[in-house]
Amino acid sequence: MSGEDSEVIGILTFYWADDYGGMLQAYALKRQLELLGEKAEFIPYAPVRLTGRYWLCPLWAERKDSGLHYFFHRYLFKQNLLLGRSYWRRRRMMRAFRYRYLTKRLPVRSVKYLSLQPYQTVFVGSDQVWNPDITIDLDDAYIGNIPRRGDCRLIAYGASLGGNPLLADERKKFARHVCGFSAVSVREETDVPRIERLLGRKVWNVLDPVLLLGRAEWEKVSKRYTGEGAIVLCTTQPDELLLDYARSLSKDSGRKIISLSRPSNLSGHFRDGKAIPEIDVRIESGPAEFLGYIRSAYCVLTNSFHAMAFSILWETPFLCFRHSTRSARQEDLLRKLGLLSHLVGPDKPGNVMEIWSGTDWKQVRGRLAEARELSRRYIIENM
């Protein structure tokens, strides 16, 4: 527990991702442990098969019968080249945030070189650390299959399978190793029953770490956008309905459109890497700038979980468009907080400002406070 002589708590998560949500959820869990009086640090596990996807010439991996197969992603390489200096500026912004708020330690590239022996307790998560589509097979480090683990206690905090079902061999591997965790919690409520069946034990449902911190904490690391509130887009995959709605809203409101995502994430018809004329693409933003844009936006249109989460924290008007494969995490949170009216189905959405003005934010704050207390209690009981 806390005190001057307390042990350092380790954190195994996606701290290495050049991604707003990945870095901010990592920061949030570390900061929450510090606010509870603990010392915490990131265990610098960053395998090339995961970090390589952010390189100028992205290195990707896929599962084959004989094991992992690596290849360079030509299409993304072309996109990165077309982005020119913007690609390198974004990389610098991401690295600067990581070095300042997360860690400067050199990465460990393989689980066989990873040692948990310096730690009594390690938190694993949050984010999609148990999603084999993200980690390319279940990653041994994140499920606790670590040769030099020692007597370290593993605590899963808000780990996510990304809403994907595990294959038969994956279920066996998952159950065999995750059974060794001292406590297990997941981010998506819909994952609780199936993981309880797999493990034969109690599984908790907790908030994503970014929702553990209040606005005052996030203001410390955000960089305020000083321009007029804009329609802010944050997309993890192309969505023509979202794009068409943004254009219509911009025409009606007179607000400009700012996108924080790669141009290729805006539209399925977009291929040449150049900006769409009516949209101000600002991919050079880092996590601090991302927070500032969400905080000061006229409204946010997104299919990103973390852009949605920060819109809720800032109480910024928003609409969340369903992700084609990962909408469970969006729906779970919105249902928990009584905000399902902000989730867009296959049809044209209603007016974002009317939906926002009809939201009972007092009730939302109460639900968030209750869920936050349960999540913090889970951390405290397992530190």
XYZ file of C-alpha atoms in Angstrom:
383
model
C 0.000 0.000 0.000
C 0.966 3.679 0.179
C 3.878 5.152 2.121
C 7.448 6.246 1.639
C 8.723 2.654 1.577
C 5.998 1.307 -0.704
C 6.939 -0.918 -3.598
C 6.667 0.340 -7.153
C 3.604 -0.983 -8.992
C 4.268 -2.049 -12.572
C 1.891 -1.415 -15.485
C 1.760 -3.561 -18.640
C -0.254 -1.856 -21.362
C -0.185 -0.235 -24.809
C 1.933 2.737 -23.712
C 3.947 2.378 -26.944
C 1.054 3.108 -29.329
C 1.214 6.282 -31.423
C -2.455 6.646 -30.672
C -4.401 9.187 -28.605
C -6.457 6.649 -26.692
C -3.606 4.218 -26.120
C -1.354 6.794 -24.522
C -4.057 8.609 -22.573
C -5.500 5.450 -21.006
C -1.959 4.474 -19.987
C -1.332 7.891 -18.446
C -4.673 7.777 -16.631
C -4.052 4.475 -14.863
C -0.594 5.558 -13.728
C -1.921 8.900 -12.524
C -4.804 7.258 -10.654
C -2.370 4.993 -8.783
C -0.282 8.051 -7.901
C -3.348 9.897 -6.619
C -3.963 6.902 -4.352
C -0.490 7.373 -2.890
C 1.314 4.653 -4.861
C 4.460 4.686 -6.953
C 3.874 3.328 -10.442
C 5.875 2.858 -13.619
C 5.399 1.348 -17.035
C 7.087 -1.940 -17.821
C 8.566 -1.129 -21.242
C 7.307 -4.167 -23.118
C 6.963 -3.184 -26.782
C 7.281 -6.044 -29.314
C 8.140 -5.100 -32.882
C 5.107 -6.915 -34.268
C 2.983 -4.254 -32.492
C 5.127 -1.110 -32.644
C 6.175 -1.722 -36.251
C 2.753 -0.734 -37.535
C 3.580 2.909 -36.690
C 6.832 3.019 -38.684
C 7.222 5.096 -41.855
C 7.254 1.805 -43.754
C 4.846 -0.095 -41.494
C 5.783 -3.632 -40.492
C 2.730 -5.836 -39.972
C 2.306 -9.379 -38.765
C -0.336 -11.997 -39.405
C -1.011 -15.491 -38.174
C 0.050 -18.416 -40.361
C -0.017 -22.155 -39.736
C 3.749 -22.079 -39.237
C 3.584 -19.091 -36.862
C 3.786 -15.331 -37.431
C 4.379 -13.936 -40.891
C 5.814 -10.400 -41.208
C 5.338 -8.085 -44.176
C 5.678 -4.399 -45.010
C 2.344 -2.668 -45.588
C 2.768 -0.998 -48.990
C -0.509 0.930 -48.951
C 0.159 2.518 -45.552
C 3.742 3.238 -46.575
C 2.401 5.167 -49.561
C -0.034 7.034 -47.308
C 2.761 7.978 -44.924
C 4.912 9.261 -47.786
C 2.035 11.377 -49.075
C 1.629 12.889 -45.614
C 5.222 14.137 -45.870
C 6.407 16.270 -42.974
C 3.069 15.855 -41.202
C 3.899 12.196 -40.576
C 7.167 13.078 -38.819
C 5.623 15.951 -36.847
C 2.899 13.648 -35.545
C 5.515 11.072 -34.549
C 7.464 13.764 -32.664
C 4.350 14.971 -30.845
C 3.499 11.423 -29.795
C 7.059 10.712 -28.654
C 7.260 13.982 -26.724
C 4.106 13.109 -24.751
C 5.340 9.569 -24.111
C 8.721 10.753 -22.841
C 7.226 13.461 -20.658
C 4.320 11.604 -19.078
C 4.872 7.862 -19.563
C 8.430 6.545 -19.776
C 11.845 7.014 -21.367
C 12.984 3.458 -20.664
C 14.320 1.384 -23.562
C 11.780 -1.159 -24.811
C 11.893 -4.902 -24.180
C 11.060 -6.575 -27.483
C 10.337 -10.155 -26.397
C 8.514 -11.744 -23.468
C 11.503 -14.029 -22.866
C 13.565 -10.964 -21.868
C 10.785 -9.524 -19.708
C 11.173 -9.753 -15.942
C 8.502 -9.000 -13.351
C 10.750 -9.990 -10.462
C 11.342 -6.351 -9.343
C 7.593 -5.973 -8.700
C 5.181 -7.328 -6.125
C 2.143 -6.162 -8.124
C 1.615 -5.488 -11.831
C -1.565 -4.079 -13.369
C -2.277 -5.397 -16.871
C -4.409 -3.127 -19.046
C -6.470 -1.249 -19.859
C -7.111 -1.205 -23.646
C -7.438 -4.185 -25.962
C -4.567 -6.179 -24.472
C -6.589 -9.425 -24.808
C -7.776 -8.833 -28.379
C -5.865 -11.307 -30.597
C -6.718 -9.250 -33.681
C -4.761 -6.350 -32.182
C -1.905 -8.282 -30.547
C -1.658 -10.861 -33.379
C -2.525 -13.959 -31.339
C -2.948 -13.715 -27.597
C 0.202 -12.001 -26.368
C 2.014 -14.018 -23.685
C 2.984 -10.940 -21.673
C -0.568 -9.581 -21.433
C -2.100 -12.931 -20.429
C 0.623 -13.534 -17.824
C 2.631 -16.297 -19.530
C 5.922 -14.690 -18.495
C 8.865 -17.006 -17.730
C 10.507 -14.585 -15.290
C 7.384 -13.619 -13.410
C 8.618 -14.581 -9.941
C 6.092 -14.093 -7.141
C 4.513 -11.038 -8.776
C 0.731 -10.626 -8.435
C -1.013 -9.853 -11.724
C -4.134 -7.670 -11.639
C -6.145 -7.172 -14.831
C -7.602 -3.670 -14.956
C -10.167 -2.924 -17.659
C -8.636 -5.402 -20.111
C -10.583 -5.770 -23.336
C -11.094 -8.457 -25.955
C -12.416 -5.789 -28.310
C -15.780 -7.535 -28.481
C -14.289 -10.404 -30.486
C -14.979 -14.070 -29.668
C -11.904 -16.197 -28.954
C -11.243 -19.286 -31.054
C -11.224 -22.682 -29.325
C -7.422 -22.844 -28.991
C -7.336 -19.222 -27.847
C -9.932 -19.914 -25.139
C -7.827 -22.765 -23.756
C -4.659 -20.657 -23.733
C -6.470 -17.691 -22.236
C -8.067 -19.690 -19.427
C -4.848 -21.562 -18.615
C -2.824 -18.397 -18.010
C -5.348 -15.744 -16.918
C -6.504 -18.118 -14.169
C -3.200 -17.207 -12.537
C -4.212 -13.556 -12.125
C -4.998 -12.471 -8.577
C -7.971 -10.400 -9.789
C -9.637 -9.864 -13.155
C -11.645 -6.909 -14.448
C -12.732 -5.982 -17.964
C -13.832 -2.767 -19.619
C -16.878 -4.063 -21.526
C -19.791 -5.274 -19.414
C -20.792 -7.676 -22.187
C -17.469 -9.512 -21.754
C -18.063 -10.279 -18.067
C -20.249 -13.425 -18.380
C -18.181 -15.138 -21.054
C -14.896 -14.542 -19.219
C -16.477 -15.722 -15.967
C -17.472 -18.934 -17.758
C -13.958 -19.359 -19.130
C -12.217 -18.749 -15.820
C -14.830 -20.068 -13.416
C -14.406 -17.069 -11.129
C -15.642 -13.543 -10.399
C -14.859 -10.918 -13.046
C -15.381 -7.211 -12.389
C -16.574 -4.552 -14.801
C -14.660 -1.262 -14.489
C -14.335 2.026 -16.330
C -11.690 2.777 -18.896
C -8.889 4.558 -16.976
C -9.460 7.893 -18.739
C -12.821 8.141 -16.967
C -11.229 7.714 -13.529
C -9.729 11.209 -13.684
C -11.773 14.377 -13.417
C -11.520 17.471 -15.586
C -9.014 19.202 -13.312
C -6.517 16.380 -13.836
C -6.962 16.397 -17.601
C -6.586 20.158 -17.779
C -3.032 19.711 -16.472
C -1.974 17.793 -19.587
C -4.206 19.297 -22.273
C -3.211 22.088 -24.634
C -6.152 24.408 -25.152
C -7.268 25.186 -28.700
C -7.809 28.951 -28.895
C -9.783 29.121 -32.134
C -13.561 29.198 -32.519
C -15.256 25.957 -31.540
C -15.214 23.636 -34.537
C -16.926 20.436 -35.589
C -14.229 17.949 -34.589
C -13.953 14.563 -36.278
C -12.043 11.628 -34.856
C -12.389 8.445 -36.897
C -10.730 5.062 -36.642
C -12.287 3.840 -39.892
C -14.024 5.514 -42.863
C -17.674 6.378 -42.311
C -19.567 8.055 -45.154
C -22.609 8.744 -42.966
C -20.441 10.580 -40.425
C -18.719 12.567 -43.164
C -21.978 13.561 -44.874
C -23.476 14.601 -41.540
C -20.414 16.713 -40.725
C -20.707 18.548 -44.045
C -24.417 19.205 -43.535
C -23.867 20.403 -39.973
C -21.050 22.681 -41.082
C -23.283 24.246 -43.725
C -26.118 24.815 -41.242
C -23.987 26.082 -38.340
C -21.267 27.965 -40.211
C -18.629 26.071 -38.198
C -15.517 24.682 -39.814
C -14.631 21.000 -39.709
C -11.380 19.833 -38.113
C -10.268 16.218 -38.389
C -7.729 14.740 -35.968
C -7.446 11.505 -37.961
C -5.505 10.365 -40.993
C -7.187 11.450 -44.259
C -7.593 7.789 -45.253
C -9.780 7.263 -42.149
C -12.289 9.854 -43.302
C -13.771 8.242 -46.376
C -13.830 4.862 -48.065
C -13.524 6.671 -51.397
C -10.424 8.552 -50.287
C -7.180 7.164 -51.664
C -4.608 9.799 -52.625
C -3.512 11.015 -49.160
C -4.406 14.651 -49.808
C -6.745 16.714 -47.686
C -10.460 16.843 -48.443
C -11.040 20.520 -49.359
C -13.752 21.393 -46.821
C -11.998 19.627 -43.928
C -9.019 20.985 -42.014
C -6.947 17.852 -41.344
C -4.680 18.250 -38.328
C -2.945 14.917 -37.960
C 0.106 16.598 -36.408
C -1.714 16.720 -33.079
C -0.395 14.807 -30.085
C -2.450 13.601 -27.088
C -2.292 17.031 -25.378
C -3.627 18.777 -28.483
C -6.265 16.068 -28.948
C -7.602 16.846 -25.465
C -7.706 20.555 -26.251
C -9.681 20.083 -29.458
C -12.269 17.868 -27.760
C -12.532 20.263 -24.826
C -13.234 23.337 -26.950
C -15.212 21.759 -29.815
C -18.585 22.983 -30.994
C -19.375 19.287 -31.232
C -17.567 15.983 -31.771
C -18.491 13.374 -34.386
C -16.635 10.123 -33.900
C -16.471 6.337 -34.092
C -13.531 6.316 -31.647
C -14.172 5.072 -28.104
C -11.740 7.487 -26.459
C -12.932 10.546 -28.391
C -16.407 9.635 -27.156
C -15.150 9.156 -23.579
C -13.461 12.560 -23.465
C -16.526 14.217 -24.988
C -18.463 12.820 -22.033
C -15.861 14.060 -19.559
C -15.844 17.575 -21.008
C -19.624 17.466 -21.599
C -18.984 18.443 -25.187
C -21.920 17.856 -27.569
C -21.200 14.642 -29.487
C -22.554 11.848 -31.631
C -20.939 8.427 -31.683
C -21.186 6.460 -34.925
C -21.000 2.688 -34.662
C -17.696 1.013 -35.445
C -18.112 -1.894 -37.850
C -16.426 -4.415 -35.512
C -15.918 -2.714 -32.138
C -19.159 -0.948 -31.298
C -19.772 -3.051 -28.151
C -17.408 -0.926 -26.087
C -19.152 2.264 -27.236
C -22.613 0.900 -26.532
C -21.631 -0.500 -23.129
C -20.401 2.855 -21.840
C -23.285 4.859 -23.285
C -25.824 2.461 -21.773
C -24.103 2.613 -18.389
C -24.260 6.415 -18.349
C -27.726 6.776 -19.889
C -26.420 8.264 -23.136
C -27.633 5.782 -25.765
C -29.436 8.623 -27.561
C -25.975 9.786 -28.684
C -25.264 6.513 -30.514
C -25.997 6.670 -34.240
C -27.515 3.654 -35.946
C -27.620 2.941 -39.684
C -30.022 5.824 -40.353
C -29.319 9.529 -40.568
C -28.805 10.905 -37.040
C -30.896 13.599 -35.395
C -29.665 17.085 -34.597
C -26.649 16.828 -32.300
C -27.477 20.026 -30.428
C -31.066 18.971 -29.758
C -29.881 15.588 -28.488
C -27.278 17.258 -26.289
C -29.712 19.825 -24.845
C -32.130 17.010 -23.991
C -29.508 15.092 -22.026
C -29.856 14.973 -18.239
C -26.221 15.724 -17.413
C -26.898 15.712 -13.680
C -27.962 12.086 -13.995
C -24.956 11.308 -16.220
C -22.572 12.796 -13.658
C -24.195 10.732 -10.911
C -23.867 7.500 -12.881
C -20.269 8.301 -13.776
C -19.423 9.054 -10.141
C -20.926 5.723 -9.052
C -19.035 3.741 -11.699
C -15.847 5.659 -10.894
C -16.138 4.787 -7.199
C -16.586 1.066 -7.958
C -13.581 1.129 -10.290
C -11.382 2.895 -7.761
C -12.472 0.454 -5.068
C -11.322 -2.419 -7.294
C -7.897 -0.786 -7.632
C -7.570 -0.063 -3.909
C -8.545 -3.602 -2.909
C -5.969 -5.094 -5.278
C -2.947 -2.811 -4.894
